Amino acid sequence: MRRLHSVAWAALAGLFLAACSTPQSTPPPSATSAPLETGQAPGATATGANGAGLTIAVVPKAVSQQFWNAVKDGAEAAAKEAGATVLWKGPSLETDVNGQKGIVEDFVTQKVDAIVLAATDADALVPTIEKAEAAGVPVITIDSGVNYANVRSLVATDNQAGGQLGGEKLIELIGGEGEVGLIPFVKGAASSEAREAGFKAAVEATGGKVKLVSTLYSESSIATAAKVADDMMTANPNLKGIFAANESGTVGAANAVKAKGKAGEILVVGFDGSKEEVAALQDGSVQALVLQDPFKMGGEGVKQAILAARGEAVEKLVDTGVLVVTKDNLDSEEAKKLLGY
């Protein structure tokens, strides 16, 4: 897998390390979430494993996408290897910030040994993280950074570099000039904003040859993504390409270009590698995908959480890498590993 140790990753590290003012938290409403799932390592014993006896809560942004299922698989595999127990629970939607806050606070009340958190909002989750740490429950962040100086560790894709690579691939595919659109997912989510920034940097580097004419959010909904992609194409008849910054956005954009009879004419570059996205790549409604390594992200998050729970040093930043795939390298060993087949 291509490793990215770039200026963009340095920018993400800056987000991770930068202090911010802390707003007052208010009691969240009851979370709309999937049921709690427990993964105890089969045959784990109380001795001989560095996570033996530890309970690690893993709180994703949502439980409705294949990406987060792969994160869960990685987390449970790492827990099994260490002899720990994973509790998995997240909101149903990535936009349910208050729901996620409530889930984290419930795990703190349960006195889990550590929490692995993919924050839905870079600012709103800061008071919740502070409460957890004050209660003696260490928090490891994955996927998205938060604006909090004292977070112990961030395990993530270099999202800004990933967005820039996606932009560069789209620019290459449209011939280096023309109008393009951008579909980020949730405003305020650090990973969405970083991918957006990376894509815009790629466009700006063309010196005006490529113009970003529309930026519309999918809210991590396939239906919303399809609607905004359709709106984007209708409002911009000269549109040559779309960059969709996550799984839902990619699937929605692919559905929209197919419905409009524009597949292969308006080119789509997406993010992540769900079965639906791969199918779209194969049928020509998507031309490239920026793949993350969610299995590694979940696994490394749990490993760092176990270290933190044991009072040991953790890695401040873990870059889990990205790979750009097209039809040409879809069957490569690197791509197969990230896609899980």
Short mmCIF file of C-alpha atoms in Angstrom, two decimals:
data_model
loop_
_atom_site.label_atom_id
_atom_site.label_comp_id
_atom_site.label_asym_id
_atom_site.label_seq_id
_atom_site.Cartn_x
_atom_site.Cartn_y
_atom_site.Cartn_z
CA MET A 1 0.00 0.00 0.00
CA ARG A 2 1.21 3.49 -0.78
CA ARG A 3 2.31 5.29 2.37
CA LEU A 4 1.71 9.02 2.60
CA HIS A 5 3.98 11.04 4.85
CA SER A 6 3.10 14.42 3.37
CA VAL A 7 2.49 18.04 4.13
CA ALA A 8 -1.17 17.10 4.28
CA TRP A 9 -0.50 14.53 7.02
CA ALA A 10 1.43 17.20 8.86
CA ALA A 11 -1.67 19.37 8.61
CA LEU A 12 -3.79 16.58 10.07
CA ALA A 13 -1.24 16.20 12.84
CA GLY A 14 -1.64 19.91 13.46
CA LEU A 15 -5.40 19.43 13.88
CA PHE A 16 -4.73 16.58 16.29
CA LEU A 17 -2.26 18.55 18.37
CA ALA A 18 -3.90 21.98 18.32
CA ALA A 19 -5.69 23.15 21.46
CA CYS A 20 -9.12 24.67 21.21
CA SER A 21 -11.57 26.41 23.51
CA THR A 22 -13.86 23.91 25.20
CA PRO A 23 -17.62 24.57 24.96
CA GLN A 24 -19.94 23.65 27.80
CA SER A 25 -21.58 20.30 27.27
CA THR A 26 -25.29 19.69 27.69
CA PRO A 27 -26.95 16.38 28.47
CA PRO A 28 -27.48 14.59 25.13
CA PRO A 29 -30.82 13.11 24.17
CA SER A 30 -31.18 9.35 24.05
CA ALA A 31 -29.03 7.90 21.28
CA THR A 32 -30.65 6.39 18.22
CA SER A 33 -28.27 3.50 17.75
CA ALA A 34 -27.75 -0.11 16.91
CA PRO A 35 -27.84 -2.60 19.78
CA LEU A 36 -24.70 -3.09 21.81
CA GLU A 37 -22.53 -5.91 20.46
CA THR A 38 -19.95 -7.77 22.53
CA GLY A 39 -16.97 -9.55 21.04
CA GLN A 40 -15.12 -11.70 23.55
CA ALA A 41 -12.12 -13.53 22.21
CA PRO A 42 -13.06 -17.23 22.00
CA GLY A 43 -10.81 -19.24 24.27
CA ALA A 44 -9.10 -16.15 25.72
CA THR A 45 -7.55 -16.76 29.10
CA ALA A 46 -6.84 -14.48 31.99
CA THR A 47 -3.10 -14.79 31.49
CA GLY A 48 -0.63 -14.64 28.66
CA ALA A 49 -2.26 -11.79 26.68
CA ASN A 50 -1.53 -8.10 27.09
CA GLY A 51 -5.24 -7.23 26.96
CA ALA A 52 -6.45 -10.00 29.24
CA GLY A 53 -9.30 -8.84 31.45
CA LEU A 54 -9.68 -5.50 29.66
CA THR A 55 -12.91 -4.22 28.11
CA ILE A 56 -12.48 -1.81 25.21
CA ALA A 57 -15.49 0.12 23.88
CA VAL A 58 -15.37 1.00 20.19
CA VAL A 59 -17.70 3.80 19.05
CA PRO A 60 -17.84 4.35 15.27
CA LYS A 61 -19.48 7.31 13.55
CA ALA A 62 -22.27 4.99 12.42
CA VAL A 63 -23.07 1.32 12.01
CA SER A 64 -24.83 1.51 8.64
CA GLN A 65 -21.88 1.36 6.22
CA GLN A 66 -19.54 -1.42 5.13
CA PHE A 67 -16.55 0.74 6.06
CA TRP A 68 -17.50 0.64 9.73
CA ASN A 69 -18.15 -3.11 9.56
CA ALA A 70 -14.54 -3.53 8.42
CA VAL A 71 -13.38 -1.31 11.31
CA LYS A 72 -15.34 -3.59 13.66
CA ASP A 73 -13.70 -6.70 12.17
CA GLY A 74 -10.25 -5.21 12.71
CA ALA A 75 -11.06 -4.17 16.27
CA GLU A 76 -12.38 -7.60 17.18
CA ALA A 77 -9.39 -9.36 15.58
CA ALA A 78 -6.96 -7.25 17.62
CA ALA A 79 -8.96 -7.86 20.79
CA LYS A 80 -9.01 -11.61 20.15
CA GLU A 81 -5.25 -11.66 19.69
CA ALA A 82 -4.74 -9.73 22.94
CA GLY A 83 -7.36 -11.58 25.00
CA ALA A 84 -9.51 -8.47 25.48
CA THR A 85 -13.25 -7.87 25.10
CA VAL A 86 -14.66 -5.37 22.59
CA LEU A 87 -17.99 -3.61 23.10
CA TRP A 88 -19.20 -2.17 19.77
CA LYS A 89 -21.92 0.49 19.60
CA GLY A 90 -22.51 3.56 17.47
CA PRO A 91 -25.28 5.81 16.19
CA SER A 92 -27.32 4.78 13.18
CA LEU A 93 -26.35 7.94 11.27
CA GLU A 94 -23.08 9.85 11.04
CA THR A 95 -25.03 13.07 11.58
CA ASP A 96 -26.25 11.96 15.03
CA VAL A 97 -23.63 13.85 17.05
CA ASN A 98 -25.65 13.97 20.27
CA GLY A 99 -26.44 10.28 19.96
CA GLN A 100 -22.76 9.47 19.76
CA LYS A 101 -22.00 11.66 22.77
CA GLY A 102 -24.60 9.75 24.76
CA ILE A 103 -23.10 6.39 23.78
CA VAL A 104 -19.62 7.49 24.91
CA GLU A 105 -20.97 8.80 28.21
CA ASP A 106 -22.81 5.51 28.79
CA PHE A 107 -19.56 3.59 28.31
CA VAL A 108 -17.83 5.89 30.80
CA THR A 109 -20.60 5.16 33.31
CA GLN A 110 -20.05 1.44 32.70
CA LYS A 111 -16.37 1.98 33.58
CA VAL A 112 -14.90 0.35 30.51
CA ASP A 113 -11.10 0.25 30.48
CA ALA A 114 -10.70 2.43 27.36
CA ILE A 115 -12.70 3.88 24.47
CA VAL A 116 -11.86 3.93 20.77
CA LEU A 117 -13.79 6.78 19.14
CA ALA A 118 -14.38 7.90 15.55
CA ALA A 119 -15.73 11.37 16.34
CA THR A 120 -18.71 12.60 14.33
CA ASP A 121 -17.67 16.22 14.99
CA ALA A 122 -14.20 17.63 15.67
CA ASP A 123 -15.46 20.13 18.25
CA ALA A 124 -18.68 18.75 19.72
CA LEU A 125 -17.07 15.57 21.07
CA VAL A 126 -14.28 17.41 22.92
CA PRO A 127 -16.20 17.91 26.23
CA THR A 128 -17.27 14.26 26.12
CA ILE A 129 -13.66 13.12 25.69
CA GLU A 130 -12.61 15.37 28.56
CA LYS A 131 -15.28 13.81 30.79
CA ALA A 132 -14.06 10.33 29.93
CA GLU A 133 -10.44 11.17 30.65
CA ALA A 134 -11.41 12.87 33.92
CA ALA A 135 -13.19 9.67 34.93
CA GLY A 136 -10.06 7.64 34.24
CA VAL A 137 -11.18 6.19 30.91
CA PRO A 138 -8.55 6.84 28.22
CA VAL A 139 -9.81 7.72 24.74
CA ILE A 140 -8.09 6.79 21.47
CA THR A 141 -9.39 8.51 18.33
CA ILE A 142 -9.64 6.84 14.95
CA ASP A 143 -10.63 8.02 11.45
CA SER A 144 -11.18 11.69 12.37
CA GLY A 145 -9.16 14.08 14.50
CA VAL A 146 -10.65 16.32 17.16
CA ASN A 147 -9.69 19.84 18.21
CA TYR A 148 -8.31 18.81 21.57
CA ALA A 149 -4.65 19.08 22.53
CA ASN A 150 -4.61 16.21 25.02
CA VAL A 151 -5.99 13.38 22.89
CA ARG A 152 -3.66 10.45 23.38
CA SER A 153 -3.56 9.00 19.87
CA LEU A 154 -5.03 9.37 16.39
CA VAL A 155 -5.19 6.30 14.14
CA ALA A 156 -6.34 7.44 10.71
CA THR A 157 -5.99 7.80 7.01
CA ASP A 158 -4.17 10.93 5.89
CA ASN A 159 -7.51 12.26 4.71
CA GLN A 160 -6.22 15.46 3.19
CA ALA A 161 -3.68 13.56 1.10
CA GLY A 162 -6.38 11.06 0.16
CA GLY A 163 -8.64 13.87 -1.01
CA GLN A 164 -5.79 15.38 -2.99
CA LEU A 165 -4.99 12.04 -4.64
CA GLY A 166 -8.66 11.66 -5.54
CA GLY A 167 -8.65 15.14 -7.02
CA GLU A 168 -5.49 14.51 -9.00
CA LYS A 169 -6.94 11.29 -10.40
CA LEU A 170 -10.18 13.03 -11.43
CA ILE A 171 -8.21 15.86 -13.05
CA GLU A 172 -6.15 13.30 -14.97
CA LEU A 173 -9.27 11.45 -16.10
CA ILE A 174 -11.02 14.59 -17.43
CA GLY A 175 -7.95 15.61 -19.39
CA GLY A 176 -6.62 18.32 -17.09
CA GLU A 177 -9.30 20.95 -17.67
CA GLY A 178 -13.01 21.57 -17.23
CA GLU A 179 -15.69 21.92 -14.56
CA VAL A 180 -15.93 19.56 -11.59
CA GLY A 181 -18.16 19.08 -8.56
CA LEU A 182 -17.46 17.97 -4.99
CA ILE A 183 -19.66 15.91 -2.66
CA PRO A 184 -18.26 15.92 0.90
CA PHE A 185 -20.28 14.15 3.57
CA VAL A 186 -20.80 15.86 6.95
CA LYS A 187 -19.80 19.44 7.68
CA GLY A 188 -17.80 19.54 10.92
CA ALA A 189 -16.47 15.98 10.57
CA ALA A 190 -12.68 16.29 10.44
CA SER A 191 -12.23 13.55 7.84
CA SER A 192 -14.79 15.12 5.51
CA GLU A 193 -13.26 18.56 5.83
CA ALA A 194 -9.74 17.22 5.30
CA ARG A 195 -10.73 15.36 2.11
CA GLU A 196 -12.51 18.48 0.89
CA ALA A 197 -9.38 20.57 1.53
CA GLY A 198 -7.18 18.05 -0.27
CA PHE A 199 -9.46 17.97 -3.30
CA LYS A 200 -9.56 21.75 -3.48
CA ALA A 201 -5.77 21.88 -3.29
CA ALA A 202 -5.56 19.59 -6.33
CA VAL A 203 -7.98 21.83 -8.24
CA GLU A 204 -6.11 24.99 -7.27
CA ALA A 205 -2.85 23.45 -8.46
CA THR A 206 -4.20 23.45 -12.04
CA GLY A 207 -3.98 27.25 -12.12
CA GLY A 208 -7.59 27.71 -13.19
CA LYS A 209 -7.69 25.01 -15.87
CA VAL A 210 -10.04 23.01 -13.66
CA LYS A 211 -12.88 24.86 -11.95
CA LEU A 212 -14.82 23.68 -8.90
CA VAL A 213 -18.35 24.83 -9.73
CA SER A 214 -20.40 23.09 -7.03
CA THR A 215 -19.92 21.71 -3.50
CA LEU A 216 -22.93 19.91 -2.01
CA TYR A 217 -23.02 17.65 1.08
CA SER A 218 -24.38 14.09 1.05
CA GLU A 219 -24.99 13.92 4.84
CA SER A 220 -23.68 10.34 4.44
CA SER A 221 -26.95 9.35 2.76
CA ILE A 222 -27.03 7.56 -0.59
CA ALA A 223 -30.39 9.13 -1.43
CA THR A 224 -29.19 12.63 -0.56
CA ALA A 225 -25.97 12.09 -2.52
CA ALA A 226 -27.94 11.01 -5.60
CA LYS A 227 -30.15 14.10 -5.33
CA VAL A 228 -27.30 16.57 -4.94
CA ALA A 229 -25.35 14.91 -7.77
CA ASP A 230 -28.41 15.23 -10.00
CA ASP A 231 -28.82 18.89 -8.94
CA MET A 232 -25.14 19.46 -9.66
CA MET A 233 -25.39 18.03 -13.18
CA THR A 234 -28.59 19.93 -13.95
CA ALA A 235 -27.18 23.27 -12.77
CA ASN A 236 -23.85 22.76 -14.56
CA PRO A 237 -24.39 21.33 -18.07
CA ASN A 238 -20.65 21.44 -18.80
CA LEU A 239 -19.73 19.38 -15.72
CA LYS A 240 -17.04 16.82 -16.54
CA GLY A 241 -16.46 15.10 -13.20
CA ILE A 242 -17.49 14.57 -9.57
CA PHE A 243 -15.41 13.68 -6.53
CA ALA A 244 -17.46 11.99 -3.81
CA ALA A 245 -15.68 11.87 -0.45
CA ASN A 246 -17.12 8.71 1.12
CA GLU A 247 -19.03 5.48 0.50
CA SER A 248 -22.55 6.94 0.54
CA GLY A 249 -21.55 9.87 -1.64
CA THR A 250 -19.88 7.60 -4.17
CA VAL A 251 -22.79 5.18 -4.47
CA GLY A 252 -25.27 8.07 -4.72
CA ALA A 253 -23.23 9.87 -7.38
CA ALA A 254 -22.89 6.64 -9.39
CA ASN A 255 -26.65 6.08 -9.21
CA ALA A 256 -27.27 9.66 -10.36
CA VAL A 257 -24.98 9.54 -13.42
CA LYS A 258 -26.52 6.21 -14.45
CA ALA A 259 -30.06 7.54 -14.01
CA LYS A 260 -29.21 10.57 -16.14
CA GLY A 261 -27.58 8.46 -18.85
CA LYS A 262 -24.22 10.13 -18.18
CA ALA A 263 -22.17 7.16 -16.95
CA GLY A 264 -18.73 7.33 -18.54
CA GLU A 265 -19.42 10.88 -19.73
CA ILE A 266 -19.48 12.59 -16.34
CA LEU A 267 -16.66 10.86 -14.51
CA VAL A 268 -16.82 9.92 -10.83
CA VAL A 269 -13.96 9.36 -8.40
CA GLY A 270 -15.03 8.08 -4.98
CA PHE A 271 -13.68 7.18 -1.56
CA ASP A 272 -13.74 3.75 0.17
CA GLY A 273 -14.39 0.31 -1.31
CA SER A 274 -17.81 -1.13 -0.48
CA LYS A 275 -19.30 -3.87 -2.65
CA GLU A 276 -21.61 -1.31 -4.24
CA GLU A 277 -18.68 0.98 -5.05
CA VAL A 278 -16.66 -1.83 -6.59
CA ALA A 279 -19.69 -2.83 -8.67
CA ALA A 280 -19.96 0.77 -9.87
CA LEU A 281 -16.27 0.77 -10.78
CA GLN A 282 -16.78 -2.42 -12.75
CA ASP A 283 -19.88 -1.15 -14.61
CA GLY A 284 -18.24 2.16 -15.54
CA SER A 285 -20.35 4.54 -13.47
CA VAL A 286 -17.31 5.17 -11.23
CA GLN A 287 -13.80 5.52 -12.69
CA ALA A 288 -11.59 5.37 -9.57
CA LEU A 289 -11.74 4.80 -5.82
CA VAL A 290 -9.49 5.98 -3.00
CA LEU A 291 -9.25 2.96 -0.68
CA GLN A 292 -8.57 3.18 3.04
CA ASP A 293 -7.58 0.36 5.37
CA PRO A 294 -10.50 0.23 7.86
CA PHE A 295 -9.49 -3.21 9.17
CA LYS A 296 -6.09 -1.85 10.19
CA MET A 297 -7.71 1.30 11.57
CA GLY A 298 -9.92 -0.70 13.93
CA GLY A 299 -7.12 -3.04 14.91
CA GLU A 300 -4.56 -0.34 15.61
CA GLY A 301 -7.16 1.65 17.54
CA VAL A 302 -7.75 -1.28 19.89
CA LYS A 303 -4.03 -1.95 20.25
CA GLN A 304 -3.41 1.66 21.28
CA ALA A 305 -6.40 1.52 23.64
CA ILE A 306 -4.99 -1.56 25.37
CA LEU A 307 -1.66 0.21 25.85
CA ALA A 308 -3.42 3.28 27.26
CA ALA A 309 -5.56 1.15 29.61
CA ARG A 310 -2.39 -0.48 30.92
CA GLY A 311 -0.77 2.90 31.53
CA GLU A 312 1.78 2.41 28.76
CA ALA A 313 2.96 4.83 26.07
CA VAL A 314 0.90 5.04 22.86
CA GLU A 315 1.75 6.22 19.37
CA LYS A 316 0.56 9.79 18.84
CA LEU A 317 -0.18 9.36 15.14
CA VAL A 318 -0.68 6.16 13.14
CA ASP A 319 -1.11 6.61 9.37
CA THR A 320 -3.10 3.67 8.00
CA GLY A 321 -2.46 4.57 4.33
CA VAL A 322 -4.48 4.83 1.10
CA LEU A 323 -4.43 3.32 -2.39
CA VAL A 324 -6.06 4.67 -5.57
CA VAL A 325 -7.67 1.91 -7.62
CA THR A 326 -9.15 1.81 -11.11
CA LYS A 327 -10.27 -1.12 -13.26
CA ASP A 328 -6.61 -1.54 -14.19
CA ASN A 329 -5.37 -2.41 -10.69
CA LEU A 330 -8.58 -3.64 -9.07
CA ASP A 331 -7.26 -7.20 -9.10
CA SER A 332 -3.86 -6.33 -7.63
CA GLU A 333 -2.83 -7.95 -4.36
CA GLU A 334 -2.82 -4.56 -2.61
CA ALA A 335 -6.37 -3.81 -3.71
CA LYS A 336 -7.62 -7.29 -2.84
CA LYS A 337 -6.18 -6.99 0.65
CA LEU A 338 -7.95 -3.70 1.32
CA LEU A 339 -11.20 -4.91 -0.23
CA GLY A 340 -11.16 -8.08 1.85
CA TYR A 341 -11.01 -10.68 -0.92
#
